[in-house]
Amino acid sequence: MPSIYQTIQSLLQYGIENSLLPKEDEIYTRNRLMSVLDLSEWVESEPLEGRSTIHEILDTILDIAEEKGSISNTMTERDLLNAELMTCLLPRPSEVIRQFRENYVSSPVKATDQFYQFSILSNYIRMDRIQKNQLWKTKTEYGELDITINLSKPEKNPREIAMLKNAPSSSYPKCLLCPENEGYKGTLTHPARGNHRIIPLSINHEDWYLQYSPYVYYPEHCIVLRKEHMPMKISRETFDRLLDFVDQFPHYFIGSNADLPIVGGSILNHDHFQGGRYTFAIEEAPITQTFTLAGYPNVSAGIVKWPMSVIRLRGEKEEVAKVTERIWKVWQTYSDEGADIHAYSGSTPHNTVTPIARRRDGLFEMDIVLRNNRTSPEHPDGIFHPHQELHHLKKENIGLIEVMGLAVLPGRLVEEVNRLSHYLVESTEKEEWQTDMLKHYDWYEEIRTRRGQLTSDTVSEIMQEEIGARFLTVLEHSGVFKQTAEGQQAFIRFIDQIHS
């Protein structure tokens, strides 16, 4: 194993070569790293031979620390030390903010490009883990859906799980999105954020921050978070904020999760948006029927051909915000017995929206995705939610990312799909199946019926197609107005209600 001094020197070299620290700060930074690693002596050393990646350098240091007994062999303790080491190399937040603002004067694209690259170089975005994700596209009548099996969050081992049970609870930071995460050392129960940086923004005359997701599910996957720890709530201000953001960053889209359980995202206790520089299938989906609203002749509106129920607006900023508000307000109280849509159960509201803003051809564009979170005895997890026969693949909330056409599927599926592929090729009888695979049996029978005998040469491609088709059904279940003649007639009834 290389010496600790070689690896520290390699880490310093990485920081200098990637402009994370100036050459003049090398000795100071070395001393900070020595302090973190509890070293009191320095031995002059050459860096590691060859071109080691930042992940290889850090893993070597972590292995040495583990061998020394400074940390245990757990993902959490290694991540805590990993972030603390990187923190020593990084500029203070004020310098990152200064650089972003200076770049923004030249171009918003230059500002975000540099900040995104910094977030990767600082190892806040763990590209070594993200590159393990499985990604592919599935062709459908609605365009190419993106499918990913998420492997960027490693599983905790039993020892670590046992440690977490005894770990003290803490209320600081209040959640994973609070600005107080910037520079936070982390604990066994809260991830390290020493190498995390955020950019203050003024959006709709309010204090917000821009950061990137550490798990980037798509290129430049950013998060825009409110300064105050406040729950998500869709309002007219939501639409103004989204449009103001794309006014400032016209090369990005931005959207909000819905603000109700089941149809909302995973974090509803801190108001935030998600955006980025990627074209999802929903953006390329065509309009099937256009309409205009009285008083807003310059705002084009139409129903989008998409498995979920989407209205698209395009026009000037203020008018798009007003029409979005009008549609949202009508939808909040809209019921249609024939379409099984009820706005309330007693005083409990069910209707909300997932709004998505972008710029196109110099105009402002807003996709308004209609959502309803009502449940029933037949569908206790949600009527407009993946139904039970799909839970073997996807049971979680269908949030903004899925709405736009990107499936984020659990890592367990890699091994399960491999096993299922083996069963399909070998025509394995149910009695020989592993117990934890039985949840896929009905799907197995469907595939065999439609596809016939599969071979080892074809099964991988076919399984990708089948998973993509399953995700399309997930989206169709989540649509309030179905892609049938009856469902689209119901959609028109809602459009008529907006006019009245």
XYZ file of C-alpha atoms in Angstrom:
500
model
C 0.000 0.000 0.000
C 1.341 3.509 -0.815
C 2.384 5.695 2.081
C 0.001 8.211 3.577
C 2.430 10.973 2.551
C 2.304 9.953 -1.107
C -1.478 9.979 -1.124
C -1.685 13.346 0.626
C 0.746 14.774 -1.933
C -1.414 13.320 -4.720
C -4.490 14.938 -3.189
C -2.692 18.285 -3.041
C -1.595 17.900 -6.647
C -5.207 17.149 -7.666
C -6.411 20.297 -5.907
C -3.809 22.516 -7.566
C -4.231 21.037 -11.051
C -8.017 21.481 -10.882
C -7.877 25.040 -9.497
C -9.490 24.096 -6.202
C -6.599 25.735 -4.354
C -3.741 27.988 -5.500
C -0.152 26.776 -5.305
C 0.482 29.308 -2.556
C -1.948 27.419 -0.270
C -0.218 24.040 -0.635
C 1.642 23.991 2.704
C -1.323 25.372 4.624
C -3.628 22.786 3.054
C -1.152 19.988 3.723
C -1.143 20.935 7.408
C -4.939 20.940 7.495
C -4.981 17.446 5.955
C -2.378 16.265 8.473
C -4.559 17.574 11.281
C -7.619 15.715 9.988
C -5.553 12.506 9.740
C -3.896 13.041 13.144
C -0.373 13.289 11.696
C 2.249 15.385 13.492
C 5.217 14.683 11.175
C 5.668 15.115 7.436
C 7.853 13.036 5.140
C 8.616 14.626 1.784
C 7.204 12.314 -0.881
C 6.428 12.201 -4.556
C 2.740 11.782 -5.494
C 1.448 8.395 -6.573
C 2.715 7.192 -9.930
C 0.347 7.415 -12.884
C -2.867 9.389 -13.172
C -4.956 8.330 -10.210
C -8.527 9.589 -10.056
C -9.731 11.584 -7.078
C -11.769 8.577 -5.995
C -8.731 6.292 -6.083
C -6.655 8.787 -4.094
C -9.331 9.246 -1.444
C -10.071 5.519 -1.224
C -6.371 4.857 -0.591
C -6.301 7.409 2.236
C -9.485 5.920 3.697
C -8.012 2.413 3.523
C -4.936 3.617 5.400
C -7.120 5.322 8.030
C -9.169 2.163 8.404
C -6.050 0.023 8.777
C -4.790 2.449 11.416
C -8.103 2.183 13.277
C -9.079 5.838 12.813
C -12.339 4.800 11.115
C -14.277 1.556 10.863
C -15.252 -0.275 7.713
C -18.603 1.455 7.234
C -19.820 3.537 4.326
C -20.916 6.368 6.638
C -17.585 6.754 8.447
C -15.676 6.589 5.170
C -17.981 9.226 3.651
C -17.546 11.510 6.657
C -13.757 11.403 6.386
C -13.916 11.642 2.587
C -15.835 14.932 2.769
C -13.634 16.322 5.546
C -10.493 15.679 3.481
C -11.979 17.398 0.440
C -13.075 20.335 2.582
C -9.413 21.137 3.244
C -8.866 21.711 -0.492
C -11.832 23.942 -1.199
C -12.310 27.714 -1.192
C -14.703 29.315 1.268
C -18.312 29.811 0.122
C -17.762 33.550 -0.438
C -15.113 32.828 -3.072
C -17.351 30.308 -4.878
C -20.192 32.844 -4.860
C -17.886 35.622 -6.112
C -16.717 33.439 -8.997
C -20.285 32.449 -9.910
C -21.464 36.057 -9.997
C -18.443 37.152 -12.008
C -19.111 34.391 -14.539
C -22.818 35.249 -14.663
C -21.989 38.755 -15.913
C -20.389 37.090 -18.926
C -23.069 34.440 -19.332
C -25.536 32.451 -17.187
C -24.288 29.357 -19.031
C -20.686 30.084 -18.008
C -21.787 30.547 -14.392
C -23.624 27.245 -14.142
C -21.042 25.341 -16.208
C -18.239 26.336 -13.837
C -20.264 25.736 -10.687
C -21.410 22.314 -11.905
C -17.829 21.354 -12.735
C -16.720 22.595 -9.302
C -19.385 20.423 -7.638
C -17.938 17.399 -9.459
C -14.278 18.257 -8.812
C -15.005 18.826 -5.107
C -16.365 15.268 -4.975
C -19.706 16.572 -3.706
C -21.240 14.965 -6.791
C -19.913 11.420 -6.473
C -19.397 10.538 -10.126
C -17.727 7.260 -9.158
C -21.067 6.117 -7.742
C -23.316 7.766 -10.289
C -21.484 6.032 -13.140
C -22.650 2.714 -11.681
C -26.278 3.569 -12.466
C -27.832 1.611 -15.317
C -29.317 3.902 -17.971
C -31.215 3.317 -21.194
C -34.056 4.717 -23.308
C -37.310 3.026 -24.274
C -39.217 4.024 -27.417
C -42.945 4.578 -26.864
C -45.788 6.310 -28.672
C -45.039 9.315 -26.431
C -41.340 9.511 -27.281
C -38.258 8.006 -25.711
C -38.611 7.484 -21.965
C -35.456 7.509 -19.839
C -34.956 4.565 -17.505
C -32.378 4.408 -14.709
C -31.752 1.824 -12.028
C -30.250 3.837 -9.207
C -27.032 2.351 -7.797
C -25.464 5.589 -6.583
C -26.582 5.103 -2.971
C -24.634 2.113 -1.571
C -26.430 -0.225 0.787
C -25.529 0.018 4.465
C -24.019 -3.104 5.991
C -25.527 -4.790 9.101
C -22.896 -3.313 11.414
C -23.696 0.169 10.216
C -27.429 -0.367 10.632
C -26.813 -1.485 14.208
C -24.724 1.655 14.875
C -27.491 3.878 13.517
C -29.980 2.452 16.015
C -27.907 3.805 18.864
C -26.895 7.089 17.245
C -28.191 10.217 19.026
C -30.862 12.191 17.195
C -30.262 15.775 16.110
C -32.393 18.618 14.785
C -29.520 20.474 13.106
C -29.686 20.917 10.195
C -33.453 20.573 10.177
C -33.465 18.664 6.876
C -31.219 17.666 3.977
C -32.118 20.823 2.023
C -31.559 23.524 4.631
C -28.791 26.055 3.850
C -27.209 25.063 7.174
C -25.945 21.894 5.443
C -23.207 23.920 3.737
C -19.942 22.898 5.404
C -21.628 20.594 7.953
C -19.296 17.814 9.094
C -22.052 15.203 9.212
C -22.967 12.470 11.668
C -23.917 8.813 11.539
C -27.483 9.909 10.770
C -26.835 13.001 8.613
C -24.598 13.014 5.521
C -21.347 14.960 5.459
C -21.605 18.260 3.616
C -18.189 19.817 4.226
C -17.541 19.971 0.467
C -20.996 21.349 -0.296
C -21.459 24.880 -1.674
C -24.636 26.829 -2.511
C -25.237 30.020 -4.495
C -27.614 32.710 -3.156
C -30.279 33.789 -5.648
C -33.027 36.375 -5.614
C -36.113 34.745 -7.123
C -39.334 36.710 -7.232
C -37.695 39.139 -4.762
C -37.124 36.337 -2.213
C -34.010 34.608 -0.863
C -33.341 31.225 -2.461
C -30.246 29.127 -3.175
C -28.944 27.116 -6.100
C -27.099 23.838 -5.627
C -26.640 20.587 -7.510
C -28.025 17.253 -6.441
C -25.267 14.929 -5.175
C -27.031 12.103 -7.041
C -27.568 13.908 -10.391
C -30.206 11.761 -12.092
C -29.665 13.725 -15.335
C -27.157 16.336 -16.583
C -26.805 19.418 -14.352
C -29.570 18.200 -12.029
C -29.929 21.242 -9.802
C -31.994 22.012 -6.716
C -33.311 25.492 -5.962
C -34.194 25.736 -2.283
C -35.882 28.325 -0.130
C -33.754 30.006 2.537
C -36.313 29.336 5.267
C -37.266 25.810 6.307
C -40.887 25.938 5.149
C -43.105 23.154 3.754
C -43.836 22.984 0.050
C -47.004 24.761 -0.969
C -48.220 25.409 -4.506
C -49.406 29.004 -4.919
C -49.384 31.828 -7.452
C -45.941 32.699 -6.081
C -44.741 29.222 -7.096
C -45.442 29.975 -10.757
C -43.850 33.426 -10.508
C -40.708 31.871 -8.970
C -40.378 29.214 -11.656
C -40.756 31.735 -14.457
C -38.366 34.173 -12.795
C -35.759 31.413 -12.503
C -35.871 30.536 -16.221
C -35.779 34.267 -16.959
C -32.420 34.368 -15.152
C -31.226 30.961 -16.432
C -32.898 30.471 -19.822
C -30.809 27.381 -20.614
C -32.344 25.464 -17.672
C -35.815 24.073 -17.073
C -37.245 24.087 -13.539
C -40.233 22.404 -11.961
C -41.936 21.820 -8.655
C -43.189 18.626 -7.130
C -46.851 18.654 -6.173
C -47.544 19.671 -2.594
C -49.702 16.717 -1.499
C -48.672 13.254 -0.288
C -48.627 10.374 -2.805
C -48.412 12.737 -5.804
C -45.615 14.846 -4.301
C -41.892 14.224 -4.040
C -39.907 12.608 -1.269
C -39.154 15.856 0.590
C -42.222 17.991 1.247
C -41.040 19.711 4.439
C -38.706 22.185 2.701
C -39.897 24.267 -0.232
C -37.695 23.548 -3.247
C -37.616 23.058 -6.997
C -35.601 20.834 -9.311
C -34.157 21.844 -12.645
C -31.279 21.286 -14.990
C -29.997 21.223 -18.529
C -31.679 18.247 -20.088
C -34.455 17.669 -22.587
C -36.965 15.164 -21.245
C -39.506 13.379 -23.408
C -42.330 15.533 -22.033
C -40.723 18.645 -23.509
C -40.701 17.113 -26.985
C -44.273 15.785 -26.719
C -46.613 17.493 -29.220
C -49.854 19.383 -28.634
C -52.952 17.411 -29.641
C -55.551 20.151 -29.211
C -55.123 23.903 -28.851
C -57.320 26.476 -27.158
C -57.188 30.093 -26.021
C -58.638 31.752 -22.952
C -60.690 34.922 -23.041
C -58.574 37.854 -21.948
C -55.311 36.121 -22.893
C -55.249 35.886 -26.699
C -51.443 36.003 -26.766
C -51.040 32.904 -24.604
C -51.163 29.718 -26.655
C -52.544 26.728 -24.760
C -53.000 23.096 -25.575
C -53.346 19.535 -24.351
C -50.067 17.631 -24.530
C -49.861 14.105 -25.909
C -48.493 12.505 -22.752
C -49.557 9.540 -20.582
C -50.245 11.951 -17.741
C -52.641 14.907 -18.046
C -50.724 18.003 -19.145
C -51.719 21.476 -20.319
C -48.964 23.526 -21.981
C -48.935 27.329 -22.056
C -46.621 29.591 -24.024
C -46.395 33.365 -24.002
C -44.999 36.313 -22.104
C -43.909 35.848 -18.499
C -46.665 37.664 -16.599
C -49.521 36.354 -18.744
C -48.297 32.745 -18.501
C -48.215 33.110 -14.712
C -51.778 34.444 -14.647
C -53.177 31.695 -16.875
C -51.317 29.029 -14.875
C -52.865 30.400 -11.699
C -56.330 30.342 -13.274
C -56.002 26.695 -14.360
C -54.611 25.666 -10.958
C -57.446 27.392 -9.079
C -60.140 25.781 -11.221
C -58.483 22.372 -10.845
C -58.307 22.664 -7.042
C -62.082 22.476 -6.740
C -62.855 20.435 -9.875
C -64.712 17.122 -9.643
C -65.925 14.790 -12.365
C -67.805 11.691 -11.260
C -67.480 10.131 -14.711
C -63.672 10.360 -14.547
C -63.556 9.281 -10.870
C -62.130 12.676 -9.904
C -63.168 14.147 -6.564
C -61.615 17.374 -5.373
C -62.322 16.704 -1.697
C -63.074 13.952 0.787
C -64.846 15.973 3.429
C -62.461 18.882 3.965
C -59.367 17.006 2.699
C -58.168 18.373 -0.674
C -57.027 15.997 -3.422
C -56.304 18.157 -6.473
C -52.994 19.900 -7.095
C -50.475 20.366 -9.912
C -46.883 19.662 -10.892
C -45.732 22.781 -12.811
C -42.660 22.797 -15.107
C -41.236 25.994 -16.633
C -38.776 26.523 -19.467
C -37.887 28.998 -22.226
C -38.564 28.194 -25.861
C -38.078 30.420 -28.897
C -37.789 33.469 -26.680
C -41.107 32.830 -24.940
C -41.974 31.388 -21.526
C -43.458 27.919 -21.453
C -45.290 26.201 -18.593
C -46.417 22.579 -18.453
C -49.175 22.108 -15.881
C -49.529 18.448 -14.888
C -52.864 17.774 -13.181
C -52.585 15.547 -10.095
C -55.054 13.889 -7.692
C -54.035 11.894 -4.585
C -57.347 10.269 -3.644
C -57.278 6.647 -2.492
C -59.947 3.927 -2.500
C -60.395 0.422 -1.077
C -59.393 -0.955 -4.483
C -56.354 1.333 -4.716
C -55.269 2.144 -1.141
C -51.957 3.629 -2.329
C -53.667 6.000 -4.728
C -56.194 5.845 -7.562
C -53.927 7.937 -9.814
C -50.767 6.185 -8.694
C -48.994 2.996 -9.838
C -51.497 0.243 -9.127
C -50.614 -2.798 -7.080
C -49.659 -4.979 -10.042
C -46.774 -2.559 -10.720
C -45.433 -2.359 -7.174
C -42.904 -5.100 -7.854
C -41.077 -2.430 -9.888
C -42.295 0.943 -8.653
C -44.393 1.728 -5.596
C -42.902 5.071 -4.597
C -44.415 8.501 -5.275
C -44.449 9.673 -8.884
C -42.749 13.008 -8.499
C -41.455 15.652 -10.880
C -38.652 13.570 -12.389
C -40.899 10.629 -13.225
C -43.628 12.969 -14.508
C -41.183 14.311 -17.118
C -40.380 10.802 -18.343
C -37.420 9.557 -16.282
C -37.908 6.380 -14.248
C -35.754 6.223 -11.126
C -35.942 2.567 -10.147
C -34.502 0.941 -7.011
C -31.082 -0.723 -7.067
C -32.538 -4.065 -5.963
C -33.793 -4.533 -9.516
C -30.330 -5.231 -10.923
C -30.055 -8.574 -9.159
C -33.775 -9.315 -9.443
C -33.871 -8.680 -13.197
C -30.778 -10.841 -13.644
C -32.516 -13.690 -11.823
C -35.751 -13.129 -13.722
C -33.825 -13.212 -17.002
C -32.341 -16.564 -15.999
C -35.816 -17.897 -15.162
C -37.118 -16.737 -18.556
C -34.293 -18.319 -20.510
C -34.519 -21.588 -18.546
C -38.363 -21.585 -18.313
C -37.982 -22.158 -14.577
C -41.059 -23.547 -12.819
C -42.586 -21.458 -10.035
C -41.755 -24.102 -7.416
C -38.041 -23.532 -8.083
C -38.181 -19.743 -7.660
C -36.540 -17.938 -4.748
C -39.206 -16.612 -2.385
C -38.227 -12.960 -2.753
C -38.702 -13.243 -6.532
C -42.331 -14.358 -6.437
C -43.523 -10.749 -6.606
C -42.391 -10.798 -10.257
C -44.160 -14.037 -11.190
C -47.233 -12.532 -12.863
C -44.956 -10.286 -14.913
C -42.890 -13.352 -15.855
C -46.016 -15.105 -17.139
C -47.034 -12.027 -19.168
C -43.597 -11.792 -20.786
C -43.552 -15.507 -21.653
C -47.025 -15.275 -23.172
C -46.155 -12.292 -25.360
C -42.510 -13.003 -26.152
C -42.330 -16.782 -26.291
C -39.062 -18.530 -25.494
C -36.232 -16.099 -24.730
C -32.536 -16.785 -25.302
C -29.451 -15.555 -23.507
C -28.675 -13.404 -26.575
C -32.005 -11.576 -26.557
C -33.127 -11.510 -22.930
C -31.150 -8.420 -21.842
C -32.575 -6.148 -24.550
C -36.060 -7.551 -24.077
C -35.970 -6.945 -20.324
C -35.006 -3.316 -20.894
C -37.972 -2.947 -23.243
C -40.287 -4.639 -20.736
C -39.146 -2.412 -17.867
C -39.662 0.660 -20.068
C -43.155 -0.520 -21.016
C -43.916 -1.086 -17.342
C -42.833 2.472 -16.527
C -45.114 3.792 -19.267
C -47.990 1.989 -17.525
C -46.905 3.650 -14.258
C -47.356 7.049 -15.911
C -50.684 6.035 -17.463
C -52.002 4.970 -14.062
C -50.925 8.359 -12.669
C -52.782 10.357 -15.312
C -56.119 11.742 -14.150
C -57.582 11.849 -17.680
C -56.787 8.578 -19.433
C -55.551 8.219 -23.004
C -58.890 6.861 -24.189
C -61.706 8.521 -26.079
C -63.684 8.731 -22.847
C -60.726 10.056 -20.886
C -59.962 12.758 -23.429
C -63.619 13.799 -23.496
C -63.356 14.237 -19.738
C -60.224 16.347 -20.282
C -62.188 18.606 -22.648
C -64.898 18.984 -20.007
C -62.232 20.365 -17.661
C -60.936 22.725 -20.354
C -64.517 23.985 -20.830
C -64.669 24.651 -17.093
C -61.564 26.866 -17.352
C -63.345 28.923 -20.013
C -66.470 29.469 -17.911
